mmCIF file of N, CA and C in Angstrom:
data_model
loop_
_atom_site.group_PDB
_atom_site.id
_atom_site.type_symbol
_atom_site.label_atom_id
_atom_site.label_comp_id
_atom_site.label_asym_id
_atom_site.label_seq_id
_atom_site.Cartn_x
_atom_site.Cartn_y
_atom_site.Cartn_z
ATOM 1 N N UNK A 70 -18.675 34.852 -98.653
ATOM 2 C CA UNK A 70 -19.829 34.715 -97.805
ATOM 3 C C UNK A 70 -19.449 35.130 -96.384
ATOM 4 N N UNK A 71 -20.182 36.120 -95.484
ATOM 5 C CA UNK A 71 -19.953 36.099 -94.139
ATOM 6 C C UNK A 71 -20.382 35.494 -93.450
ATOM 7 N N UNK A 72 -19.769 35.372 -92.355
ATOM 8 C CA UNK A 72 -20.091 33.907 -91.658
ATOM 9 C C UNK A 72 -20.208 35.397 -89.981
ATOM 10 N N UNK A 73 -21.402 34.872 -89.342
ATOM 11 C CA UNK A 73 -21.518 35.167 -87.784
ATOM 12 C C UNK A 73 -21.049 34.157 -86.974
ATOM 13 N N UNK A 74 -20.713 34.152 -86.256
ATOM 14 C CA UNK A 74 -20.423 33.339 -84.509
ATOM 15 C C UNK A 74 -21.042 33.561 -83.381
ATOM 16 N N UNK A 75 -21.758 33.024 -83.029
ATOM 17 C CA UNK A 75 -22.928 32.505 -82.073
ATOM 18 C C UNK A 75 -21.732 31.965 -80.553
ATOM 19 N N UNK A 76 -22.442 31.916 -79.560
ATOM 20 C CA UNK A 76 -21.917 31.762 -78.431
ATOM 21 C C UNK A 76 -22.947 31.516 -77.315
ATOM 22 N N UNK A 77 -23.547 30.283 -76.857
ATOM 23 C CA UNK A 77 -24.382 30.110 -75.857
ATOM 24 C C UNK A 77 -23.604 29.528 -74.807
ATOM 25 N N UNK A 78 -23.904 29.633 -73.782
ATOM 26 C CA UNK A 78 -24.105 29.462 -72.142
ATOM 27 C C UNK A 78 -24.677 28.926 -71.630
ATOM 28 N N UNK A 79 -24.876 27.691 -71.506
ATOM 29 C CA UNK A 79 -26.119 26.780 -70.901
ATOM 30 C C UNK A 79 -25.997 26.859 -69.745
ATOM 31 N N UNK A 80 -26.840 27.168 -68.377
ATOM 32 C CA UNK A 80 -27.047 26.683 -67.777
ATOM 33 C C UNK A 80 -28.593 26.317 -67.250
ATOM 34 N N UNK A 81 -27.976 25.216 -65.890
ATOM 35 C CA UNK A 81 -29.675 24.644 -65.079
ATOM 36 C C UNK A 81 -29.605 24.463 -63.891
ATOM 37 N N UNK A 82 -29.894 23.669 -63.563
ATOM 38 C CA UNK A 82 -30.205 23.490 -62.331
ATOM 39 C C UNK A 82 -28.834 22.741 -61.477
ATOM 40 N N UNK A 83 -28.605 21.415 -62.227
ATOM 41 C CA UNK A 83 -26.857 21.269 -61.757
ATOM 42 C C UNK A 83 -26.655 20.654 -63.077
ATOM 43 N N UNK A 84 -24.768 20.280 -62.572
ATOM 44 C CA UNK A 84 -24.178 19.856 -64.228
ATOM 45 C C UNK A 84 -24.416 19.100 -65.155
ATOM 46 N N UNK A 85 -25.294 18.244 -64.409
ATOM 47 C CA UNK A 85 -25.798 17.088 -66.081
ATOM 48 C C UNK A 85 -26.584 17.329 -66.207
ATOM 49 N N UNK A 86 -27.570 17.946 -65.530
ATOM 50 C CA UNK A 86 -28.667 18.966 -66.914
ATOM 51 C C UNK A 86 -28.005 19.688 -67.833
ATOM 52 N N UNK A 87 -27.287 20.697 -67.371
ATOM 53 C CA UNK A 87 -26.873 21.932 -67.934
ATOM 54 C C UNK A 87 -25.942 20.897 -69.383
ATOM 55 N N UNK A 88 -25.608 19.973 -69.213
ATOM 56 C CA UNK A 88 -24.569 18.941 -70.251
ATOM 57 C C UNK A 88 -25.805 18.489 -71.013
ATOM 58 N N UNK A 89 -26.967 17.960 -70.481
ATOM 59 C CA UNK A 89 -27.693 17.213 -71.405
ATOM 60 C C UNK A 89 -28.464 18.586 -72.159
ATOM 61 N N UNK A 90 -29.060 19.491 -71.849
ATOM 62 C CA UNK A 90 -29.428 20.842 -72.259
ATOM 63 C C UNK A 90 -28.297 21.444 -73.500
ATOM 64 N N UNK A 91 -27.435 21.319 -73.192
ATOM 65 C CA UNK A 91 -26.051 21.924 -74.516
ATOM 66 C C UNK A 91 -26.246 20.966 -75.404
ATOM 67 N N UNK A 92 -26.285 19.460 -75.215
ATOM 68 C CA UNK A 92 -26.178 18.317 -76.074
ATOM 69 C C UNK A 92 -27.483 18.663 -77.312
ATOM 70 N N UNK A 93 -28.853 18.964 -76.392
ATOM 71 C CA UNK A 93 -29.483 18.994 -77.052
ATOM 72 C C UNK A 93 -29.806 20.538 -78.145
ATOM 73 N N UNK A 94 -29.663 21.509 -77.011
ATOM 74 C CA UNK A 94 -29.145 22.611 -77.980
ATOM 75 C C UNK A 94 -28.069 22.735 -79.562
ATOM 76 N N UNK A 95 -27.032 21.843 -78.599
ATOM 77 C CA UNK A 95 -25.926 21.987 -80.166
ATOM 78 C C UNK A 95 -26.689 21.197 -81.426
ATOM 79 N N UNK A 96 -27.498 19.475 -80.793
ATOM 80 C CA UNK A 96 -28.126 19.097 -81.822
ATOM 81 C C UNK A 96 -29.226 19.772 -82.724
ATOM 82 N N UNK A 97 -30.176 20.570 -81.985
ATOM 83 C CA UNK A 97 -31.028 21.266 -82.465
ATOM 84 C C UNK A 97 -30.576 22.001 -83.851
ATOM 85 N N UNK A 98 -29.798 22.998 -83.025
ATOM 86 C CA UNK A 98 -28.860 23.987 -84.090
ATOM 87 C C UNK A 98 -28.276 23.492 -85.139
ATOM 88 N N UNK A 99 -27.739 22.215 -85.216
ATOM 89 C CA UNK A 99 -26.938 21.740 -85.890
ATOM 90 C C UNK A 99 -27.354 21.229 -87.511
ATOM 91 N N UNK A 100 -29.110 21.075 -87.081
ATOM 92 C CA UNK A 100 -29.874 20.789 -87.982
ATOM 93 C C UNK A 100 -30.169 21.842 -88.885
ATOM 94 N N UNK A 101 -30.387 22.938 -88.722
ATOM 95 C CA UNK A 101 -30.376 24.133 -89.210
ATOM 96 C C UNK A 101 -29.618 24.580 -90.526
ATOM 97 N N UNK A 102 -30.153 24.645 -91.686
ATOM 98 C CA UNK A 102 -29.562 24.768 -93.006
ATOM 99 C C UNK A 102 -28.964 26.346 -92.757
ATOM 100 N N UNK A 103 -28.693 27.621 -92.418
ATOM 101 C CA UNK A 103 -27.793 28.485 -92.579
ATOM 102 C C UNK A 103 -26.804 28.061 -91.795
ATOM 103 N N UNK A 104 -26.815 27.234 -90.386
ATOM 104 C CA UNK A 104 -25.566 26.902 -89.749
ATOM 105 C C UNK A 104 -24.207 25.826 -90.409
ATOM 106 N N UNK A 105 -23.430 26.441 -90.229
ATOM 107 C CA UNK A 105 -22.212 25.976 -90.868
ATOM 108 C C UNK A 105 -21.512 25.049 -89.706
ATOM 109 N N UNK A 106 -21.457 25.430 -88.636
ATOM 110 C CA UNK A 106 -20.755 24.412 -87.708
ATOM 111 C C UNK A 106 -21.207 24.309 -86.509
ATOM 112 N N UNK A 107 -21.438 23.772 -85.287
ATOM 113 C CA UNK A 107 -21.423 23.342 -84.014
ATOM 114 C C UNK A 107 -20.759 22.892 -83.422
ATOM 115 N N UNK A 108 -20.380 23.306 -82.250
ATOM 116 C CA UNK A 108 -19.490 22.290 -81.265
ATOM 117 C C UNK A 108 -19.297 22.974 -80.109
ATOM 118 N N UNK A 109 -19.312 21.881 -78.831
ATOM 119 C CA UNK A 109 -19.665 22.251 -77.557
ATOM 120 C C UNK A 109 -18.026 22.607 -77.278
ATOM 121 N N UNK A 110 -17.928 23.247 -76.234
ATOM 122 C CA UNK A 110 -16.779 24.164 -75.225
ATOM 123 C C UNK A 110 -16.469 23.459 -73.665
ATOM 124 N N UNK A 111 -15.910 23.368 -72.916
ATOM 125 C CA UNK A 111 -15.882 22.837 -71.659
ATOM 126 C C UNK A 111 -15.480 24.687 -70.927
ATOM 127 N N UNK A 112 -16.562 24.959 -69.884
ATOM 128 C CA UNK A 112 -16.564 26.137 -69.771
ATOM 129 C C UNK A 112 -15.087 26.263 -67.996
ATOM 130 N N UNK A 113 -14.655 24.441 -67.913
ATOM 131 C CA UNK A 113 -13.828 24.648 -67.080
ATOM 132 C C UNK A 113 -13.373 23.280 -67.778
ATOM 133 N N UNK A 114 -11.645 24.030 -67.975
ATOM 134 C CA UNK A 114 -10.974 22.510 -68.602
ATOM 135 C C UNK A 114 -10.561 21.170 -68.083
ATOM 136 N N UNK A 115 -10.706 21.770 -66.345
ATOM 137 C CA UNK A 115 -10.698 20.611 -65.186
ATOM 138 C C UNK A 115 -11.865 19.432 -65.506
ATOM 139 N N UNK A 116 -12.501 19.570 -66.142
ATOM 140 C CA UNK A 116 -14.029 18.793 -66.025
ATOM 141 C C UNK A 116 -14.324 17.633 -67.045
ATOM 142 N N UNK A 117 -14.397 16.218 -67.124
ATOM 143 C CA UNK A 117 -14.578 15.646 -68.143
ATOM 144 C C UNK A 117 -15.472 15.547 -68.604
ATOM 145 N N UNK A 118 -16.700 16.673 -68.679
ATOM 146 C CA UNK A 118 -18.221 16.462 -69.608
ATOM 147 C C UNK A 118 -17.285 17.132 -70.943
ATOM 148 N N UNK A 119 -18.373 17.360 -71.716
ATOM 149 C CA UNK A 119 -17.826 17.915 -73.071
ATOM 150 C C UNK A 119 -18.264 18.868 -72.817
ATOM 151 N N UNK A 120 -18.907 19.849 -72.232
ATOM 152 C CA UNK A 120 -18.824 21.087 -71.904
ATOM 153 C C UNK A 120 -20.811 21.890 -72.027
ATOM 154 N N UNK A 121 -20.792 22.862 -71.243
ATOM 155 C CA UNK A 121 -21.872 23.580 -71.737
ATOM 156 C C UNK A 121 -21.957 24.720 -72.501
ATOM 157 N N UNK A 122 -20.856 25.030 -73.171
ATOM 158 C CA UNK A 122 -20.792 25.644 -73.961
ATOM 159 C C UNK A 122 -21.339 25.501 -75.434
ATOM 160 N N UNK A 123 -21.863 26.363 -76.197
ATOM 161 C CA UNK A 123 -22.180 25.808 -77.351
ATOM 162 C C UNK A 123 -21.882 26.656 -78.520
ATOM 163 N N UNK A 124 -21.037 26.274 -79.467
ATOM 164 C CA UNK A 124 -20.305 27.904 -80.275
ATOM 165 C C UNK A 124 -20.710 27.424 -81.983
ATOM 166 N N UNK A 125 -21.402 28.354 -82.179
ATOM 167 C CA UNK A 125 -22.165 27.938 -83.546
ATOM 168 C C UNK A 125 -21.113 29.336 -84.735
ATOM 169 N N UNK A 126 -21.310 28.502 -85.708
ATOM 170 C CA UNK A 126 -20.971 29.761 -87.115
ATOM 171 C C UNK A 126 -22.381 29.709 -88.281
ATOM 172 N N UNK A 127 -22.362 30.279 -88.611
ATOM 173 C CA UNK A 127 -23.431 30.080 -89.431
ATOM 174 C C UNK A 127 -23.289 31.538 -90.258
ATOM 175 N N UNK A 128 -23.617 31.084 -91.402
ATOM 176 C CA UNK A 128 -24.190 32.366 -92.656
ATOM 177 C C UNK A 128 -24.723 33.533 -91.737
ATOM 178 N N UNK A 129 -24.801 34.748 -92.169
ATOM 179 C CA UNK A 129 -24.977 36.093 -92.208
ATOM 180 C C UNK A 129 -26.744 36.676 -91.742
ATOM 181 N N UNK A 130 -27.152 35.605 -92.738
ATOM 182 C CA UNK A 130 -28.482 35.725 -92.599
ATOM 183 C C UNK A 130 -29.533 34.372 -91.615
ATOM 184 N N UNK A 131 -28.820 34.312 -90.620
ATOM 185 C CA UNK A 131 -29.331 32.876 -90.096
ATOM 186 C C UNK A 131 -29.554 33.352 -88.540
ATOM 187 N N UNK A 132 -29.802 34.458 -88.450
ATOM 188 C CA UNK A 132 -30.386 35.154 -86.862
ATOM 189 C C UNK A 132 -31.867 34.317 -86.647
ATOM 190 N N UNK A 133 -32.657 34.195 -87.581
ATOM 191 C CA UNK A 133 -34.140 33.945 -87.483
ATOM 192 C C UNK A 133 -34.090 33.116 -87.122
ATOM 193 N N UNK A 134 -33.704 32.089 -88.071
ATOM 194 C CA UNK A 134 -33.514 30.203 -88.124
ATOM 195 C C UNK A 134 -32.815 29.951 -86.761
ATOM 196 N N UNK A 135 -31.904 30.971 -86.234
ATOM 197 C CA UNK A 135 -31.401 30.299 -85.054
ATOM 198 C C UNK A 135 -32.191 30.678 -83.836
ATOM 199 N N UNK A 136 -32.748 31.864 -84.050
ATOM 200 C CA UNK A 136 -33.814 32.572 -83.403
ATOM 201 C C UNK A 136 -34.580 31.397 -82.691
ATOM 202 N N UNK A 137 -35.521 30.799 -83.862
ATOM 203 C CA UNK A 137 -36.423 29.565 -83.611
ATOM 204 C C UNK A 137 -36.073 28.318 -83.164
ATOM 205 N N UNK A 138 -34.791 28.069 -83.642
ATOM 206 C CA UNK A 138 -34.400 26.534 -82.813
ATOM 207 C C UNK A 138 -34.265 26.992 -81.486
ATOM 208 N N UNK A 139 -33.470 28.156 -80.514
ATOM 209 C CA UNK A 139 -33.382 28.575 -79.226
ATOM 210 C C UNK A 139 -34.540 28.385 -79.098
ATOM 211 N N UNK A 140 -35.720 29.416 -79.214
ATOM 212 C CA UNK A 140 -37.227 29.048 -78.981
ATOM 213 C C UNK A 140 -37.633 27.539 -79.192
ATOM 214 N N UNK A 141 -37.460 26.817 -79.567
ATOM 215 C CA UNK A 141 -38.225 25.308 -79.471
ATOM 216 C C UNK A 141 -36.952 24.507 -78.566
ATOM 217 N N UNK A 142 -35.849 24.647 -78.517
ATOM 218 C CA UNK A 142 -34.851 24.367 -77.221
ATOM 219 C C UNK A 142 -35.656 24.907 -75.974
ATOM 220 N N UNK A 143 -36.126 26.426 -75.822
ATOM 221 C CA UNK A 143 -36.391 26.897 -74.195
ATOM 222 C C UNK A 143 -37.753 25.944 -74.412
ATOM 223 N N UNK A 144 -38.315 25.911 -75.065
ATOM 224 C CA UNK A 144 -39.913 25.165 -74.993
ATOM 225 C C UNK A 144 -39.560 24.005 -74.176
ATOM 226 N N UNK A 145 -39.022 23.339 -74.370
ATOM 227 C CA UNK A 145 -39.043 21.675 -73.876
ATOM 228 C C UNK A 145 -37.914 21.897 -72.667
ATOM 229 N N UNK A 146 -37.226 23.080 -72.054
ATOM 230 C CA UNK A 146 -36.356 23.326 -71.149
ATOM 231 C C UNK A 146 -36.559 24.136 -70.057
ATOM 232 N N UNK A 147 -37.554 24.305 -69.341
ATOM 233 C CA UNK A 147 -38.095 25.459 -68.693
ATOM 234 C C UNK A 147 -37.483 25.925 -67.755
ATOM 235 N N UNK A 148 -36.359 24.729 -67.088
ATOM 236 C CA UNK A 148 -35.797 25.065 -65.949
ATOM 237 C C UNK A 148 -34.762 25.668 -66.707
ATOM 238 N N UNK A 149 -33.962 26.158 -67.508
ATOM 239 C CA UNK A 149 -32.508 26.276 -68.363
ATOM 240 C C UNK A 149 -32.214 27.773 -68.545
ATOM 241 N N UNK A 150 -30.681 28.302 -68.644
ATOM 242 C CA UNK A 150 -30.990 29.829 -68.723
ATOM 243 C C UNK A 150 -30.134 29.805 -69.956
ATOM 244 N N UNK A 151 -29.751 30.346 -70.661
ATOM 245 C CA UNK A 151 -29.254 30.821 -72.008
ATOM 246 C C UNK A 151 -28.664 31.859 -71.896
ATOM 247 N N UNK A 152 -27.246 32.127 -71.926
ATOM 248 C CA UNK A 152 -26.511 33.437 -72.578
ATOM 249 C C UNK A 152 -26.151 33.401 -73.529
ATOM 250 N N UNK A 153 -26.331 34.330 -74.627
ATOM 251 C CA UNK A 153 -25.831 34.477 -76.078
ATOM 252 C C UNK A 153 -24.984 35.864 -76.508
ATOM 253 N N UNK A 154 -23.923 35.349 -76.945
ATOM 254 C CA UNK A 154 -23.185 36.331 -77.434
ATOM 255 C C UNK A 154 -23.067 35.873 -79.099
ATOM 256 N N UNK A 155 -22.668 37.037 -79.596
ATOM 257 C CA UNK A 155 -23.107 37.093 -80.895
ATOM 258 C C UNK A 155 -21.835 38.044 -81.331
ATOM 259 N N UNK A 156 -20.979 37.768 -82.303
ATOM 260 C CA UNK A 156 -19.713 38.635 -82.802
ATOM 261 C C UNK A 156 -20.298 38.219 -84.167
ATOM 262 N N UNK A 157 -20.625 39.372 -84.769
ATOM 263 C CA UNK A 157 -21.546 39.574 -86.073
ATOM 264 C C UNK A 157 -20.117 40.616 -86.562
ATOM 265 N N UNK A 158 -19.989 41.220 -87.756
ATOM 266 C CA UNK A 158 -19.491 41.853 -88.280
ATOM 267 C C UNK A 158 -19.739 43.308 -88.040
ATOM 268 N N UNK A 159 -20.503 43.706 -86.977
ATOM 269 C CA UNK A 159 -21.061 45.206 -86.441
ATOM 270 C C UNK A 159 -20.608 45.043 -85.666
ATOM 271 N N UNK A 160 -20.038 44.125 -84.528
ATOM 272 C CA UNK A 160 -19.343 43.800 -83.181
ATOM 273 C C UNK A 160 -19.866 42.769 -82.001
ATOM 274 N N UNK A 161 -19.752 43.042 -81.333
ATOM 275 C CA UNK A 161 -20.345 42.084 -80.228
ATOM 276 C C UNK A 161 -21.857 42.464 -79.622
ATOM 277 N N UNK A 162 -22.433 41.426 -78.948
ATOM 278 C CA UNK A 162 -23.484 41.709 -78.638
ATOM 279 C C UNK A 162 -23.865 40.485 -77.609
ATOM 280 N N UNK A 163 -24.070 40.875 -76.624
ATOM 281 C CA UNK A 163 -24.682 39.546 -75.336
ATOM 282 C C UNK A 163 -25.901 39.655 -74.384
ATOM 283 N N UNK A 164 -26.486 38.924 -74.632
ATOM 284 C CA UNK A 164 -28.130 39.009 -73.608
ATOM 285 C C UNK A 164 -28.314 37.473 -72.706
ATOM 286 N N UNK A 165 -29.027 37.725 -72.120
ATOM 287 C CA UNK A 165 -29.000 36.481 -71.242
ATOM 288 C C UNK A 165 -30.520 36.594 -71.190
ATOM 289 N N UNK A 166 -30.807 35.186 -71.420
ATOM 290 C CA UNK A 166 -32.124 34.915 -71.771
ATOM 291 C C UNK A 166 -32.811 33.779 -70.268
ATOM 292 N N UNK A 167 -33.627 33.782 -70.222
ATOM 293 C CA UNK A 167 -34.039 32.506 -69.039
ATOM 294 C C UNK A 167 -35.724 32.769 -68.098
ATOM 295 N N UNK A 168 -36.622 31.802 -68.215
ATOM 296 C CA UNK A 168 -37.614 32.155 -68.121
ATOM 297 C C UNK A 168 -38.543 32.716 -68.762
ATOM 298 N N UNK A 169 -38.596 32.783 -70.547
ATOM 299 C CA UNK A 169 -39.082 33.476 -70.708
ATOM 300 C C UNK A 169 -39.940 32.603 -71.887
ATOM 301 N N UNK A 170 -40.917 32.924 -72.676
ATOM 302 C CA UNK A 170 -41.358 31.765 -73.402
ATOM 303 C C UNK A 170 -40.688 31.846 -74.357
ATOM 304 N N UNK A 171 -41.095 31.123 -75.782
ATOM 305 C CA UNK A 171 -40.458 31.077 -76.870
ATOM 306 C C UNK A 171 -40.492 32.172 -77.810
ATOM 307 N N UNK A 172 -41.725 33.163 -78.041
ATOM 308 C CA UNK A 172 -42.211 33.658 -78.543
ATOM 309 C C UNK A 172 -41.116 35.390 -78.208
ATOM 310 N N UNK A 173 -40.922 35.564 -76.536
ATOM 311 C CA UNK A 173 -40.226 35.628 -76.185
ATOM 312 C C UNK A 173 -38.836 36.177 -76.992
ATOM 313 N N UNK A 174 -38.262 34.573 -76.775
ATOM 314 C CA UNK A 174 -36.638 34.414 -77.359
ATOM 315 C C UNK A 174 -36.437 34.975 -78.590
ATOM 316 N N UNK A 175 -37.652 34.410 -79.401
ATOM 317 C CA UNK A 175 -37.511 35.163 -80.551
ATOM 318 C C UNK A 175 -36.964 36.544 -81.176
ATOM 319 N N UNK A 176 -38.200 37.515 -80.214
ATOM 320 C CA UNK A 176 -38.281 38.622 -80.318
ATOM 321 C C UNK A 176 -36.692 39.227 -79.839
ATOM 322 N N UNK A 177 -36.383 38.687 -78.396
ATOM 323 C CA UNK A 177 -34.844 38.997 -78.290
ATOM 324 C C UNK A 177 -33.771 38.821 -79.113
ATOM 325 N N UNK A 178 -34.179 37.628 -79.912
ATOM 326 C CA UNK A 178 -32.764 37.011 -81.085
ATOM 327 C C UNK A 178 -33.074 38.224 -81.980
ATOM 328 N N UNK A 179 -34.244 38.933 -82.550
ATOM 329 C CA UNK A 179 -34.839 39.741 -83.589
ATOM 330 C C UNK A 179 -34.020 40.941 -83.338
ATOM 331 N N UNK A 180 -33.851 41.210 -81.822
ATOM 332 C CA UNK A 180 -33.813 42.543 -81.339
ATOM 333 C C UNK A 180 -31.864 42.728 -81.296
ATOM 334 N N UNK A 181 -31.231 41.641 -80.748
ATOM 335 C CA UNK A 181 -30.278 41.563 -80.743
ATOM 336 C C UNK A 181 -29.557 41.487 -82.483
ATOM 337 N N UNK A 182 -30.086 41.113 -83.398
ATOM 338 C CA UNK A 182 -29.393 41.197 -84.573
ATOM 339 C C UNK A 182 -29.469 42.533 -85.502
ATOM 340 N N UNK A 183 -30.507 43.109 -84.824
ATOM 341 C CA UNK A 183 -30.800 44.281 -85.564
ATOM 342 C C UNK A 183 -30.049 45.678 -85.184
#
Protein backbone atom coordinates (compact mmCIF):
# COMPACT_ATOMS: atom_id res chain seq x y z
CA UNK A 1 0.00 0.00 0.00
CA UNK A 2 1.40 3.62 -0.59
CA UNK A 3 1.30 5.74 1.95
CA UNK A 4 1.55 9.98 1.19
CA UNK A 5 2.91 12.47 3.87
CA UNK A 6 1.10 15.51 4.50
CA UNK A 7 2.84 18.49 6.21
CA UNK A 8 0.85 21.55 7.65
CA UNK A 9 1.98 24.86 9.10
CA UNK A 10 -0.32 26.41 11.35
CA UNK A 11 -0.28 29.63 11.84
CA UNK A 12 -2.50 32.82 13.62
CA UNK A 13 -2.54 35.45 15.14
CA UNK A 14 -0.05 34.60 18.23
CA UNK A 15 1.20 31.23 19.76
CA UNK A 16 -1.68 29.75 21.56
CA UNK A 17 -3.92 30.15 18.87
CA UNK A 18 -1.66 28.91 16.33
CA UNK A 19 -1.20 25.64 19.28
CA UNK A 20 -4.91 25.44 19.85
CA UNK A 21 -5.58 25.62 15.80
CA UNK A 22 -2.85 22.48 15.20
CA UNK A 23 -4.55 20.68 18.25
CA UNK A 24 -7.61 20.96 16.54
CA UNK A 25 -6.44 20.37 13.03
CA UNK A 26 -4.36 17.17 14.02
CA UNK A 27 -7.75 16.06 15.82
CA UNK A 28 -9.87 16.68 12.89
CA UNK A 29 -7.53 14.72 10.56
CA UNK A 30 -7.03 12.14 12.81
CA UNK A 31 -10.59 11.08 12.51
CA UNK A 32 -10.35 10.47 8.97
CA UNK A 33 -10.52 6.71 7.81
CA UNK A 34 -7.63 6.91 4.85
CA UNK A 35 -5.29 8.63 7.51
CA UNK A 36 -2.88 6.34 9.04
CA UNK A 37 -1.13 8.63 11.54
CA UNK A 38 -1.00 12.19 13.13
CA UNK A 39 1.22 13.99 15.20
CA UNK A 40 2.13 17.50 15.95
CA UNK A 41 6.02 18.91 15.38
CA UNK A 42 7.46 21.79 17.60
CA UNK A 43 8.43 24.14 14.70
CA UNK A 44 11.22 25.57 17.37
CA UNK A 45 12.68 22.94 19.83
CA UNK A 46 13.33 25.83 22.39
CA UNK A 47 9.50 25.98 23.06
CA UNK A 48 7.40 23.85 25.45
CA UNK A 49 3.94 23.81 23.42
CA UNK A 50 3.74 20.60 21.44
CA UNK A 51 4.18 22.37 18.43
CA UNK A 52 2.26 23.84 15.31
CA UNK A 53 3.24 21.62 13.19
CA UNK A 54 1.05 18.94 11.98
CA UNK A 55 2.54 15.80 9.89
CA UNK A 56 -0.08 13.38 8.70
CA UNK A 57 0.53 9.84 6.56
CA UNK A 58 -2.27 8.54 5.14
CA UNK A 59 -3.17 6.04 2.13
CA UNK A 60 -2.58 7.13 -1.50
CA UNK A 61 -5.97 7.92 -2.16
CA UNK A 62 -6.91 10.23 0.82
CA UNK A 63 -6.20 13.86 -0.94
CA UNK A 64 -10.15 14.43 -0.92
CA UNK A 65 -10.95 13.21 2.64
CA UNK A 66 -8.12 15.37 3.74
CA UNK A 67 -9.10 17.98 1.30
CA UNK A 68 -12.46 18.34 3.41
CA UNK A 69 -11.36 18.07 6.96
CA UNK A 70 -8.74 21.30 6.04
CA UNK A 71 -12.00 22.88 4.63
CA UNK A 72 -14.22 22.36 7.80
CA UNK A 73 -10.81 23.21 10.03
CA UNK A 74 -10.52 26.84 7.86
CA UNK A 75 -14.48 27.10 8.41
CA UNK A 76 -14.47 27.47 12.16
CA UNK A 77 -10.73 29.28 11.86
CA UNK A 78 -10.91 32.40 9.90
CA UNK A 79 -8.15 34.14 11.44
CA UNK A 80 -5.51 30.90 10.67
CA UNK A 81 -3.12 30.43 7.64
CA UNK A 82 -2.20 26.88 6.49
CA UNK A 83 0.93 25.70 4.63
CA UNK A 84 0.85 22.31 3.11
CA UNK A 85 3.43 20.34 1.78
CA UNK A 86 2.73 17.17 0.37
CA UNK A 87 5.72 14.40 -0.59
CA UNK A 88 3.41 12.07 -2.62
CA UNK A 89 5.34 9.56 -4.69
CA UNK A 90 5.52 12.17 -7.88
CA UNK A 91 7.58 14.48 -5.44
CA UNK A 92 6.99 17.39 -3.48
CA UNK A 93 4.50 19.91 -3.62
CA UNK A 94 3.71 23.16 -1.22
CA UNK A 95 0.93 25.89 -1.26
CA UNK A 96 0.04 28.12 1.38
CA UNK A 97 -3.43 28.52 1.92
CA UNK A 98 -5.12 31.46 4.25
CA UNK A 99 -8.19 33.50 3.83
CA UNK A 100 -9.86 31.72 1.67
CA UNK A 101 -13.24 29.80 2.13
CA UNK A 102 -13.66 26.18 2.31
CA UNK A 103 -14.91 25.49 -0.93
CA UNK A 104 -11.81 27.23 -1.78
CA UNK A 105 -9.30 24.78 0.06
CA UNK A 106 -10.78 22.18 -1.53
CA UNK A 107 -10.32 23.03 -4.94
CA UNK A 108 -6.51 23.80 -3.98
CA UNK A 109 -6.07 20.27 -2.13
CA UNK A 110 -7.81 18.93 -5.76
CA UNK A 111 -5.35 20.99 -7.68
CA UNK A 112 -2.29 20.23 -5.70
CA UNK A 113 -2.73 16.32 -5.91
CA UNK A 114 -3.31 16.20 -9.39
Amino acid sequence: MEKDRYRFFVAAEDQAAAGRASQALADTLRELDPVLDVERQKADAATMDLGTIVNVIATSGATLAIAQGVAGWLRARKGASITIEVDGSAGSVKAVVAGVDAEAAVRIAEIIRS
